[in-house]
mmCIF file of C-alpha atoms in Angstrom:
data_model
loop_
_atom_site.group_PDB
_atom_site.id
_atom_site.type_symbol
_atom_site.label_atom_id
_atom_site.label_comp_id
_atom_site.label_asym_id
_atom_site.label_seq_id
_atom_site.Cartn_x
_atom_site.Cartn_y
_atom_site.Cartn_z
ATOM 1 C CA MET A 195 22.452 25.953 21.034
ATOM 2 C CA ASN A 196 22.790 23.589 18.076
ATOM 3 C CA THR A 197 26.439 22.557 17.675
ATOM 4 C CA ASN A 198 26.068 19.396 15.598
ATOM 5 C CA TYR A 199 29.126 20.354 13.558
ATOM 6 C CA LEU A 200 31.435 19.973 16.581
ATOM 7 C CA LEU A 201 33.257 16.751 17.355
ATOM 8 C CA PRO A 202 33.041 15.122 20.794
ATOM 9 C CA ASN A 203 35.442 16.567 23.392
ATOM 10 C CA ARG A 204 37.708 13.472 23.387
ATOM 11 C CA PHE A 205 38.831 14.387 19.849
ATOM 12 C CA LYS A 206 40.701 17.392 21.285
ATOM 13 C CA THR A 207 43.185 15.074 23.035
ATOM 14 C CA ILE A 208 43.575 12.946 19.898
ATOM 15 C CA GLY A 209 44.144 16.178 17.964
ATOM 16 C CA TRP A 210 47.005 17.249 20.222
ATOM 17 C CA PHE A 211 48.615 13.780 19.834
ATOM 18 C CA LEU A 212 48.525 14.233 16.042
ATOM 19 C CA PHE A 213 49.294 17.951 15.899
ATOM 20 C CA ILE A 214 52.423 18.090 18.084
ATOM 21 C CA PRO A 215 54.352 15.362 16.196
ATOM 22 C CA GLY A 216 53.156 16.942 12.934
ATOM 23 C CA ILE A 217 54.578 20.333 13.934
ATOM 24 C CA ILE A 218 57.879 18.759 15.003
ATOM 25 C CA LEU A 219 58.126 16.809 11.736
ATOM 26 C CA GLY A 220 57.153 19.952 9.799
ATOM 27 C CA ILE A 221 59.876 22.044 11.420
ATOM 28 C CA LEU A 222 62.409 19.284 10.745
ATOM 29 C CA TRP A 223 61.246 19.162 7.122
ATOM 30 C CA LEU A 224 61.597 22.933 6.712
ATOM 31 C CA ILE A 225 65.123 22.906 8.167
ATOM 32 C CA TYR A 226 66.616 19.632 6.916
ATOM 33 C CA GLU A 227 64.222 18.306 4.234
ATOM 34 C CA PRO A 228 64.658 14.691 5.418
ATOM 35 C CA GLN A 229 63.788 11.869 3.021
ATOM 36 C CA PRO A 230 63.753 8.675 5.152
ATOM 37 C CA ARG A 231 64.113 5.694 2.837
ATOM 38 C CA PHE A 232 61.425 3.689 4.629
ATOM 39 C CA LEU A 233 58.893 6.322 3.521
ATOM 40 C CA ASP A 234 59.665 5.836 -0.183
ATOM 41 C CA ALA A 235 56.474 4.530 -1.759
ATOM 42 C CA THR A 236 54.706 4.122 -5.051
ATOM 43 C CA VAL A 237 51.646 6.364 -4.869
ATOM 44 C CA PHE A 238 48.713 7.191 -7.110
ATOM 45 C CA ALA A 239 49.121 10.672 -8.586
ATOM 46 C CA ILE A 240 46.337 12.671 -10.191
ATOM 47 C CA ALA A 241 48.197 15.739 -11.380
ATOM 48 C CA GLU A 242 51.777 14.717 -12.038
ATOM 49 C CA SER A 243 51.617 16.480 -15.402
ATOM 50 C CA LEU A 244 48.465 18.091 -16.757
ATOM 51 C CA PHE A 245 45.867 15.961 -14.964
ATOM 52 C CA THR A 246 47.169 12.593 -15.977
ATOM 53 C CA PHE A 247 46.584 9.626 -13.735
ATOM 54 C CA SER A 248 49.604 7.508 -12.907
ATOM 55 C CA PHE A 249 51.621 5.813 -10.219
ATOM 56 C CA ILE A 250 54.848 7.534 -9.197
ATOM 57 C CA LYS A 251 57.649 6.909 -6.726
ATOM 58 C CA ASN A 252 57.597 9.479 -3.936
ATOM 59 C CA ASN A 253 58.821 9.982 -0.391
ATOM 60 C CA ILE A 254 55.670 10.497 1.665
ATOM 61 C CA TYR A 255 57.315 12.291 4.632
ATOM 62 C CA ASP A 256 55.812 15.669 3.756
ATOM 63 C CA GLU A 257 52.364 14.185 3.029
ATOM 64 C CA ILE A 258 52.285 12.443 6.417
ATOM 65 C CA THR A 259 53.460 15.641 8.114
ATOM 66 C CA GLY A 260 50.784 17.757 6.420
ATOM 67 C CA LEU A 261 48.047 15.263 7.269
ATOM 68 C CA LEU A 262 49.112 15.100 10.936
ATOM 69 C CA ILE A 263 49.031 18.882 11.208
ATOM 70 C CA ILE A 264 45.720 19.367 9.375
ATOM 71 C CA ILE A 265 43.798 16.486 10.987
ATOM 72 C CA GLY A 266 45.231 17.329 14.413
ATOM 73 C CA SER A 267 44.307 21.008 14.131
ATOM 74 C CA ILE A 268 40.808 20.218 12.876
ATOM 75 C CA PHE A 269 40.284 17.889 15.844
ATOM 76 C CA ILE A 270 41.577 20.564 18.250
ATOM 77 C CA ALA A 271 39.650 23.433 16.686
ATOM 78 C CA LEU A 272 36.339 21.663 16.104
ATOM 79 C CA SER A 273 35.980 19.649 19.316
ATOM 80 C CA ARG A 274 33.428 20.614 21.912
ATOM 81 C CA GLU A 275 34.589 22.085 25.160
ATOM 82 C CA LYS A 276 33.623 20.109 28.272
ATOM 83 C CA SER A 277 30.902 22.652 28.927
ATOM 84 C CA GLU A 278 29.925 24.114 25.570
ATOM 85 C CA ASP A 279 27.498 27.014 26.007
ATOM 86 C CA GLU A 280 26.411 30.080 24.042
ATOM 87 C CA TYR A 281 29.272 32.188 25.371
ATOM 88 C CA ILE A 282 31.847 29.639 24.195
ATOM 89 C CA SER A 283 30.064 29.480 20.834
ATOM 90 C CA LYS A 284 30.411 33.262 20.587
ATOM 91 C CA ILE A 285 34.118 33.052 21.442
ATOM 92 C CA ARG A 286 34.458 30.290 18.816
ATOM 93 C CA LEU A 287 32.801 32.439 16.126
ATOM 94 C CA ASP A 288 34.762 35.566 17.066
ATOM 95 C CA SER A 289 38.002 33.569 16.977
ATOM 96 C CA LEU A 290 37.194 32.129 13.563
ATOM 97 C CA VAL A 291 36.433 35.573 12.131
ATOM 98 C CA TRP A 292 39.612 36.994 13.695
ATOM 99 C CA ALA A 293 41.707 34.091 12.319
ATOM 100 C CA THR A 294 40.220 34.620 8.855
ATOM 101 C CA TYR A 295 41.054 38.335 8.904
ATOM 102 C CA ILE A 296 44.633 37.697 10.021
ATOM 103 C CA ASN A 297 45.116 34.829 7.570
ATOM 104 C CA TYR A 298 43.952 36.799 4.544
ATOM 105 C CA THR A 299 45.794 39.924 5.631
ATOM 106 C CA ILE A 300 48.951 37.830 5.399
ATOM 107 C CA VAL A 301 47.918 36.581 1.933
ATOM 108 C CA ILE A 302 47.216 40.144 0.738
ATOM 109 C CA LEU A 303 50.577 41.362 2.059
ATOM 110 C CA ALA A 304 52.303 38.389 0.405
ATOM 111 C CA ILE A 305 50.619 39.154 -2.914
ATOM 112 C CA ILE A 306 51.905 42.724 -2.705
ATOM 113 C CA PHE A 307 55.408 42.151 -1.281
ATOM 114 C CA VAL A 308 56.532 38.525 -1.829
ATOM 115 C CA TYR A 309 57.543 37.135 -5.216
ATOM 116 C CA ASP A 310 58.799 34.014 -6.957
ATOM 117 C CA PHE A 311 59.462 30.913 -4.862
ATOM 118 C CA GLY A 312 58.990 32.834 -1.590
ATOM 119 C CA PHE A 313 55.345 33.408 -2.523
ATOM 120 C CA TYR A 314 54.897 29.673 -3.081
ATOM 121 C CA TRP A 315 56.166 29.019 0.469
ATOM 122 C CA VAL A 316 53.831 31.644 1.919
ATOM 123 C CA LEU A 317 50.909 29.857 0.244
ATOM 124 C CA VAL A 318 52.047 26.419 1.424
ATOM 125 C CA ILE A 319 52.350 27.596 5.021
ATOM 126 C CA ASN A 320 49.093 29.528 4.667
ATOM 127 C CA VAL A 321 47.235 26.222 4.246
ATOM 128 C CA PHE A 322 47.836 25.601 7.966
ATOM 129 C CA THR A 323 47.745 29.098 9.452
ATOM 130 C CA ILE A 324 44.008 29.749 9.615
ATOM 131 C CA LEU A 325 43.631 26.769 11.960
ATOM 132 C CA PHE A 326 46.725 27.839 13.961
ATOM 133 C CA PHE A 327 45.405 31.369 14.388
ATOM 134 C CA PHE A 328 41.984 30.051 15.380
ATOM 135 C CA ILE A 329 43.376 27.634 17.978
ATOM 136 C CA ILE A 330 45.635 30.299 19.493
ATOM 137 C CA ARG A 331 42.934 32.985 19.612
ATOM 138 C CA PHE A 332 40.171 30.652 20.847
ATOM 139 C CA ASN A 333 42.252 29.155 23.655
ATOM 140 C CA TRP A 334 43.594 32.564 24.651
ATOM 141 C CA ALA A 335 40.042 33.991 24.804
ATOM 142 C CA LEU A 336 38.858 30.986 26.853
ATOM 143 C CA TYR A 337 41.792 31.361 29.229
ATOM 144 C CA ARG A 338 41.157 35.088 29.580
ATOM 145 C CA SER A 339 37.438 34.604 30.290
ATOM 146 C CA LYS A 340 38.112 31.853 32.877
ATOM 147 C CA LYS A 341 40.725 34.037 34.547
ATOM 148 C CA GLN A 342 38.286 36.954 34.638
ATOM 149 C CA ILE A 343 35.635 34.737 36.268
ATOM 150 C CA GLN A 344 38.169 33.528 38.864
ATOM 151 C CA ASP A 345 39.239 37.102 39.613
ATOM 152 C CA GLU A 346 35.625 38.120 40.203
ATOM 153 C CA GLU A 347 35.166 35.305 42.734
#
């Protein structure tokens, strides 16, 4: 099976080392909104106001957090398993489809029932959830299939 789009297996470990601190920092940001002074920086901004290009002062805590979570989850989700075969590829595809259904069901429900600034937060969090749902479903399905094989032996 052609899986050229998958990263080497070692990226999964790197992904967990990025993802876990990203989640911790993200939870801290949601609860306390920290603004550590050492992360104050002058950054290039494309869309500060109506697609103008400029340099602005910004605390980059939330940008670092988002990048850790996204890059970590991509590495986790798109790394080969140690023994990648057609069955694992099927589980991977099924998990991706399942994650997409769940993710967009949440968006549809938010469009119908969530308004104002709450809707903005649903969309911000939704940037990360498709990868979360995929990782959870894929690893659960792998665990379940390995357990079933062990039970048969």
